[in-house]
Amino acid sequence: MDYQFKDIEKKWQQFWADHQTFKAEDKTAKPKYYVLDMFPYPSGAGLHVGHPLGYIASDIFARYKRLKGFNVLHPMGYDSFGLPAEQYAIQTGQHPAITTETNIATYRRQLDQIGFSFDWSREVRTSSPDYYKWTQWIFMQLFNSWYNKDADKAEAITKLVEHFEQNGSAGINAVCDDEISRFTSNEWNAKSPNEQQSELLKYRLTYLRESTVNWCPALGTVLANDEVKDGFSERGGFPVEQKKMMQWSMRITAYADRLLKGLDTIDWPEPLKEMQRNWIGKSVGASVRFTIEASPKSSPKERTLKNGEANSLSFGEGRGEAIEVFTTRADTIFGTTFLVLAPEHELVAPLTTPEQKGAIDAYIAQAKKKSELERMADAKTVSGAFTGSFAINPVSGEKVQIWIADYVLAGYGTGAVMAVPSGDQRDYLFAKHYHLPIIPIIDIQNIETEADPTKEGHYINSGFINGLTYKEATAAVVAKLEEIGAGKAKVNFRMRDAIFGRQRYWGEPVPVYFKDGLPYLIDEKDLPLVLPEVDKYLPTESGEPPLARATGWNYNGLPYEHSTMPGWAGSSWYWYRYMDAHNDTAFASEEAIEYWKDVDLYIGGSEHATGHLLYSRFWNKFLKDIGKVVEEEPFKKLINQGMIQGRSNFVYRLVDELGRGTNTFISHGLIKGYHTVPLHVDVNIVDNEILNLEKFKKFRPDFADAEFILENGKYVCGVEVEKMSKSKFNVVNPDDLIERYGADTLRMYEMFLGPLEQSKPWNTNGIEGVFKFLRKFWRMFHNDAWDFRVSGDEPTKAELKSLHKIIRKVEEDVERFSFNTSVSSFMIAVNELTDLKCNKRAILQELVIVLSPYAPHICEELWTLLGNEAGTLSYTPYPKFNPAYMVEDEYAYPISINGKTKMNLNISLSLDPSAIEAFVLANADVQKYLDHKAPKKMIVVKGRIVNIVL
RNA sequence: GCUCAGAUGGUGGAACUGGUAGACACGCAGGACUUAAAAUCCUGUUCCCGUAAACGGAGUGCGGGUUCGAUUCCCGCUCUGAGUACCA
């Protein structure tokens, strides 16, 4: 039979499903290997050809590992809570669960036809109550925990309560809110339960607090920082504004240092680690308190610190008014010539003198009007206003002006900076613009035209640190600040606590009810707290989230939390559920976690760098702290597959004098000299940039009578690389390719396209080559009449060499995730063996095993035709490479003169360098090049090259 | 601006530790088979000089360097892509 890929693929997909071929064992003597893909959000559009790229790579790896004798866990599931299904529900009234169900069915059908070796018995869906029961359970554990800095781990809140009862707040070193109170054990015990609860909330790892959030009015919800791009929502592109709201937050900042340190222990792409490092944004410096000189007119109330300011000082207490700044260059403190506050800083109003009030109010009003985008675009223009007040430099005693300017961000550090114009370019420009003093503080500093942030040289104009070096000065200043109580060494993080509530319907309900305005967990036995039915998926008239619409939805008469969890909740632990997907007494059993431990290989896109991948590491560390999992890091090795971009084709429509489009289309090579407009044309009716004219006429009704100006009888289309999207007519659907070429061809072609990690535009042009390869491979097992025919003869040396070459090559390539090069090598092997007319079982049977991870269907079929027991190929041992077959006794040495290769000479590999040298020099052709001159030098590298230097 | 990644034929890409640059494929050109088409097979295909071949020259973004030898290592630059941004 000819290569009937449709029958073969259908047959084997059915076989694998029927026999649960890829079901992973939980108890086996084999070593475990966990290969994980980032599970998809099942969108209505289905898969395009870019989606399966990573899945194919991981599937090849998983299948390869099975051949190598590992017990492989290779699961798949759906991250099925999310905005699109809900938006669709708002528009149509269809329950998101139904939309989700339909989309999952589409995904499953598409995935199944690609022939993945997923263990579907472990499928998870984040929107299923059996699953989100455990997401809620983890939320409860976080609520019941606090972060003990002394132990550097999360501990039970009951332990904290015990401490309070016995010792009060003394001796507690926690990551907590800024405004905590100090109390003795007696004071604690005298507190009402409500007072105790509200105090504890300041310590819990998930907590409720009024905070400034990214509010997206169009979506009616808050968004996390990583869901906002340049002031617009990542999904939908709607404007986002800042708003104060009571919100659930996750105290991820408690783990900032561990998240940073852990990066050094995992095998992830360096750019990805770098992104996480930047996101965490650790800066080491000092916090410095500048006292305010003139007593302001109105006394500011007790200073409140910024959101997420986890461990700041509270110098203001009982010491008079002060402005606290954060600096990474405490050494430059003598160069401070003014202070700058963010316009939103709470001390701005009390500091503003009556004379300056007009200017300050005008500036604040103007700054408020600026959108995030304008403010960024405006980055180069200097603007600000003087408050009229002064502050005292704590080490120099110098009196400096206090200004406000929007180059200081309210959300970072303390929202105030000490301006050192000699060392900081922004301060420099500001000082120049407003004619403020600039004092050089380092002897080698050059501040003629710009600030010089050097750390070299010795200090001048700097009091007690004059003459010191950078290192000495920093230490001396920090020591002095601590001595006089005006500051201390401090580490600042850019990362904020993660907002954990969404005012949406289609997410996990938060397992919390309210009593006297305080949140309490529901009883664990009442989990899962199932999403209630609502009449509409919109906020209520009073602006409450959709869950407020649910009638009779309460906890023993007390109201539930109406926010739901954000999209990343369910994906922050899902890899553990696969280990034990049907457990209803734990998120996964201890034994399962002890056996599978962590993910050995995780493949997915780098777009999750600062979202999913960071939150997952955070939850994992927390689960480790409370003893529920065994590894500090969840994903040992991670590979980013590159993005598949779209490749759009264009036709060029001729435009008449009036600027109207005509019905004439000009081939790309001829458009110069004509007035044309480019139009996207469906890439599926273009083959190697040649437009199929008949299909084009049917593409759109108004093209039916299109006319063409052709080049060489063909219409050549233009090409551009863009995002793959329906509106650009550049979406290539895997279903169509599978229909034409089969899944094995698609799998191999996706790998053949280029290195996995590289982004590249999709181009179907080369797929024929892979298809031809598979047919050629099939033909090796058949005679001219398409009868299956293999010979039992002993293989020749050449045949064995080809085979063992590919055995070794695929091993090396798969281990370093270089799948594209193995596809080439398969082609070379099949070309060689075809040339040798090899149809020997001894060779072909091994070759089938080696190819099977890439093209599993055809290999299973041939394996069965070869007379092996059906369906067992997946667990057959990978052939053993035998170097003996690779041994050559001769090698064609390239002979180069001055590094330029001139010829090849066959020389026995047993000769040593001096013998080779003699042999080469004796050669007549070599002598011709030498032209009777003696070579200056000869380099002989055995088994590699001979170079003659003239 | 900063950080990271990258730049090789008409195209996708290969060359893993410095050792024959362009493997493998696409495309293109020519040919075989065929009434024809499809399928299949064969030959050629980096560029320049040259009638083809032989021979010769240039060549891995640009300019230098190290080396017997550089796509690979070092220095400087250009461009492309990604991330990030008044982060004090």
Coordinates of C-alpha atoms in Angstrom, one line a residue, chain A residues 465-690:
Chain A
I465 CA 33.9 61.3 54.3
N466 CA 36.3 63.6 52.5
G467 CA 39.1 61.6 50.9
L468 CA 37.4 58.3 51.2
T469 CA 36.6 55.9 48.4
Y470 CA 33.1 54.8 47.3
K471 CA 33.0 51.7 49.4
E472 CA 34.4 53.4 52.5
A473 CA 32.1 56.4 52.1
T474 CA 28.9 54.4 51.8
A475 CA 29.7 52.4 54.9
A476 CA 30.6 55.6 56.8
V477 CA 27.5 57.5 55.9
V478 CA 25.2 54.5 56.7
A479 CA 26.9 54.1 60.1
K480 CA 26.6 57.8 60.8
L481 CA 22.9 57.8 59.8
E482 CA 22.2 54.9 62.1
E483 CA 24.2 56.5 64.9
I484 CA 22.2 59.7 64.8
G485 CA 18.9 57.9 64.1
A486 CA 18.4 59.6 60.8
G487 CA 18.4 56.5 58.6
K488 CA 19.6 53.1 58.0
A489 CA 20.7 50.6 55.3
K490 CA 17.6 49.4 53.4
V491 CA 16.7 47.2 50.5
N492 CA 13.9 48.3 48.3
F493 CA 12.0 46.2 45.8
R494 CA 10.2 47.4 42.8
M495 CA 7.8 44.5 43.0
R496 CA 4.5 45.2 44.7
D497 CA 2.2 42.9 46.5
A498 CA -0.1 41.3 43.9
I499 CA -3.7 42.3 43.8
F500 CA -5.8 39.2 44.0
G501 CA -9.4 40.2 43.4
R502 CA -11.3 40.7 40.2
Q503 CA -14.7 42.2 39.9
R504 CA -15.8 39.6 37.4
Y505 CA -18.0 36.6 37.3
W506 CA -16.0 33.8 35.6
G507 CA -13.3 33.1 38.2
E508 CA -12.9 31.2 41.5
P509 CA -15.1 32.6 44.3
V510 CA -13.1 33.7 47.3
P511 CA -13.9 31.4 50.2
V512 CA -14.6 34.3 52.6
Y513 CA -17.6 35.8 54.2
F514 CA -17.9 39.0 56.1
K515 CA -19.0 39.7 59.7
D516 CA -18.8 43.1 61.2
G517 CA -17.0 44.3 58.2
L518 CA -14.1 41.8 58.7
P519 CA -13.3 38.8 56.5
Y520 CA -13.5 35.2 57.8
L521 CA -12.8 32.0 56.0
I522 CA -15.6 29.6 55.4
D523 CA -15.2 26.1 57.0
E524 CA -13.0 23.8 55.0
K525 CA -15.7 21.2 54.9
D526 CA -17.8 23.7 52.9
L527 CA -15.3 23.7 50.0
P528 CA -15.7 24.1 47.1
L529 CA -17.6 27.3 47.3
V530 CA -19.3 26.9 44.0
L531 CA -19.9 29.9 41.6
P532 CA -23.5 30.9 41.9
E533 CA -25.9 31.4 39.1
V534 CA -26.6 35.1 38.2
D535 CA -29.2 36.7 35.9
K536 CA -26.6 38.8 34.1
Y537 CA -22.8 38.9 34.0
L538 CA -22.6 42.6 34.5
P539 CA -21.9 44.6 37.7
T540 CA -24.9 45.6 39.7
E541 CA -26.5 49.0 39.4
S542 CA -24.6 50.1 42.5
G543 CA -21.3 49.0 41.0
E544 CA -21.0 45.7 42.9
P545 CA -19.4 42.8 41.1
P546 CA -21.6 40.4 39.2
L547 CA -21.6 37.9 42.1
A548 CA -23.7 40.4 44.1
R549 CA -26.5 39.5 41.8
A550 CA -26.8 36.0 43.1
T551 CA -29.9 35.6 45.1
G552 CA -29.7 33.7 48.4
W553 CA -26.0 33.3 48.1
N554 CA -24.6 33.7 51.6
Y555 CA -22.9 31.9 54.4
N556 CA -25.3 31.1 57.2
G557 CA -26.9 34.5 56.4
L558 CA -23.6 36.4 56.2
P559 CA -22.5 37.9 52.9
Y560 CA -19.8 36.2 50.8
E561 CA -16.9 38.1 49.2
H562 CA -18.2 39.2 45.8
S563 CA -14.9 39.5 44.0
T564 CA -13.4 36.4 42.3
M565 CA -9.8 35.3 42.0
P566 CA -7.6 36.6 39.1
G567 CA -6.7 34.5 36.1
W568 CA -3.4 33.4 37.5
A569 CA -4.9 31.8 40.7
G570 CA -5.7 28.4 39.0
S571 CA -2.5 28.3 37.0
S572 CA -0.2 28.9 40.1
W573 CA -0.4 25.3 41.2
Y574 CA -1.9 23.2 38.5
W575 CA 1.2 21.0 37.8
Y576 CA 0.6 19.4 41.2
R577 CA -3.0 18.5 40.4
Y578 CA -1.7 16.4 37.4
M579 CA 0.2 14.3 39.9
D580 CA -3.0 13.1 41.5
A581 CA -5.8 14.6 39.5
H582 CA -8.8 12.9 41.1
N583 CA -7.9 13.2 44.8
D584 CA -10.8 14.6 46.8
T585 CA -9.0 14.7 50.1
A586 CA -6.0 16.8 49.1
F587 CA -4.8 18.8 46.1
A588 CA -2.5 15.8 45.6
S589 CA -1.5 13.0 47.9
E590 CA 1.8 13.2 49.8
E591 CA 2.9 10.0 48.0
A592 CA 2.3 11.4 44.6
I593 CA 4.1 14.6 45.4
E594 CA 7.0 12.7 47.0
Y595 CA 7.3 10.6 43.8
W596 CA 6.8 13.3 41.1
K597 CA 8.4 16.1 43.0
D598 CA 8.7 18.8 40.4
V599 CA 8.5 19.5 36.7
D600 CA 11.7 18.4 34.9
L601 CA 10.9 20.1 31.7
Y602 CA 8.5 23.0 31.2
I603 CA 7.9 24.4 27.7
G604 CA 6.0 27.6 27.0
G605 CA 6.1 31.2 25.9
S606 CA 8.1 33.9 27.5
E607 CA 5.1 36.2 27.7
H608 CA 4.4 34.6 31.1
A609 CA 7.7 35.7 32.5
T610 CA 6.5 38.2 35.1
G611 CA 3.0 36.7 35.5
H612 CA 2.3 33.0 35.7
L613 CA 6.0 32.0 36.1
L614 CA 6.5 34.4 39.0
Y615 CA 3.3 33.6 40.8
S616 CA 3.8 29.9 40.4
R617 CA 7.2 30.1 42.0
F618 CA 5.7 32.2 44.8
W619 CA 2.9 29.7 45.6
N620 CA 5.3 26.8 45.3
K621 CA 7.6 28.4 47.9
F622 CA 4.6 29.0 50.2
L623 CA 3.4 25.4 49.8
K624 CA 7.0 24.3 50.6
D625 CA 7.0 26.4 53.7
I626 CA 3.8 24.8 55.0
G627 CA 5.2 21.4 54.2
K628 CA 2.8 20.4 51.5
V629 CA 5.4 20.1 48.6
V630 CA 9.0 19.0 48.6
E631 CA 10.8 21.3 46.2
E632 CA 11.7 25.0 46.6
E633 CA 11.4 25.6 42.8
P634 CA 8.6 24.0 40.7
F635 CA 10.2 24.1 37.2
K636 CA 13.7 22.7 37.0
K637 CA 14.3 23.4 33.4
L638 CA 12.3 25.7 31.2
I639 CA 12.4 26.3 27.5
N640 CA 10.7 29.2 25.7
Q641 CA 9.4 28.3 22.3
G642 CA 9.6 31.2 19.9
M643 CA 6.5 33.0 18.8
I644 CA 5.1 32.0 15.4
Q645 CA 4.4 35.2 13.6
G646 CA 2.0 35.5 10.7
R647 CA 3.3 36.0 7.2
S648 CA 0.8 38.1 5.2
N649 CA 0.4 38.2 1.5
F650 CA -0.6 41.2 -0.4
V651 CA -2.2 42.0 -3.8
Y652 CA -1.9 45.5 -5.3
R653 CA -5.0 47.1 -6.5
L654 CA -4.7 49.8 -9.1
V655 CA -6.1 53.2 -8.1
D656 CA -7.6 55.5 -10.7
E657 CA -7.1 59.3 -10.9
L658 CA -9.9 60.0 -8.5
G659 CA -8.3 57.7 -5.9
R660 CA -10.9 55.0 -6.3
G661 CA -9.8 51.3 -6.3
T662 CA -10.2 49.6 -9.7
N663 CA -10.6 46.0 -10.4
T664 CA -7.1 45.6 -11.8
F665 CA -4.4 44.0 -9.7
I666 CA -0.8 44.4 -10.4
S667 CA 1.9 41.8 -9.7
H668 CA 4.3 42.8 -7.0
G669 CA 7.3 43.1 -9.3
L670 CA 5.6 45.7 -11.5
I671 CA 3.9 48.1 -9.0
K672 CA 6.5 50.8 -9.4
G673 CA 5.1 53.4 -11.7
Y674 CA 1.5 52.6 -10.9
H675 CA -0.6 54.0 -8.1
T676 CA -1.7 51.0 -6.1
V677 CA -3.0 50.1 -2.7
P678 CA -1.9 46.9 -1.0
L679 CA -4.7 44.6 0.2
H680 CA -4.3 41.5 2.4
V681 CA -5.1 38.3 0.6
D682 CA -5.7 35.0 2.2
V683 CA -2.4 33.2 2.5
N684 CA -4.1 29.9 1.8
I685 CA -4.7 30.8 -1.8
V686 CA -1.1 31.8 -2.4
D687 CA 1.6 29.2 -3.1
N688 CA 5.2 30.3 -2.9
E689 CA 4.0 33.9 -3.4
I690 CA 2.1 33.0 -6.6

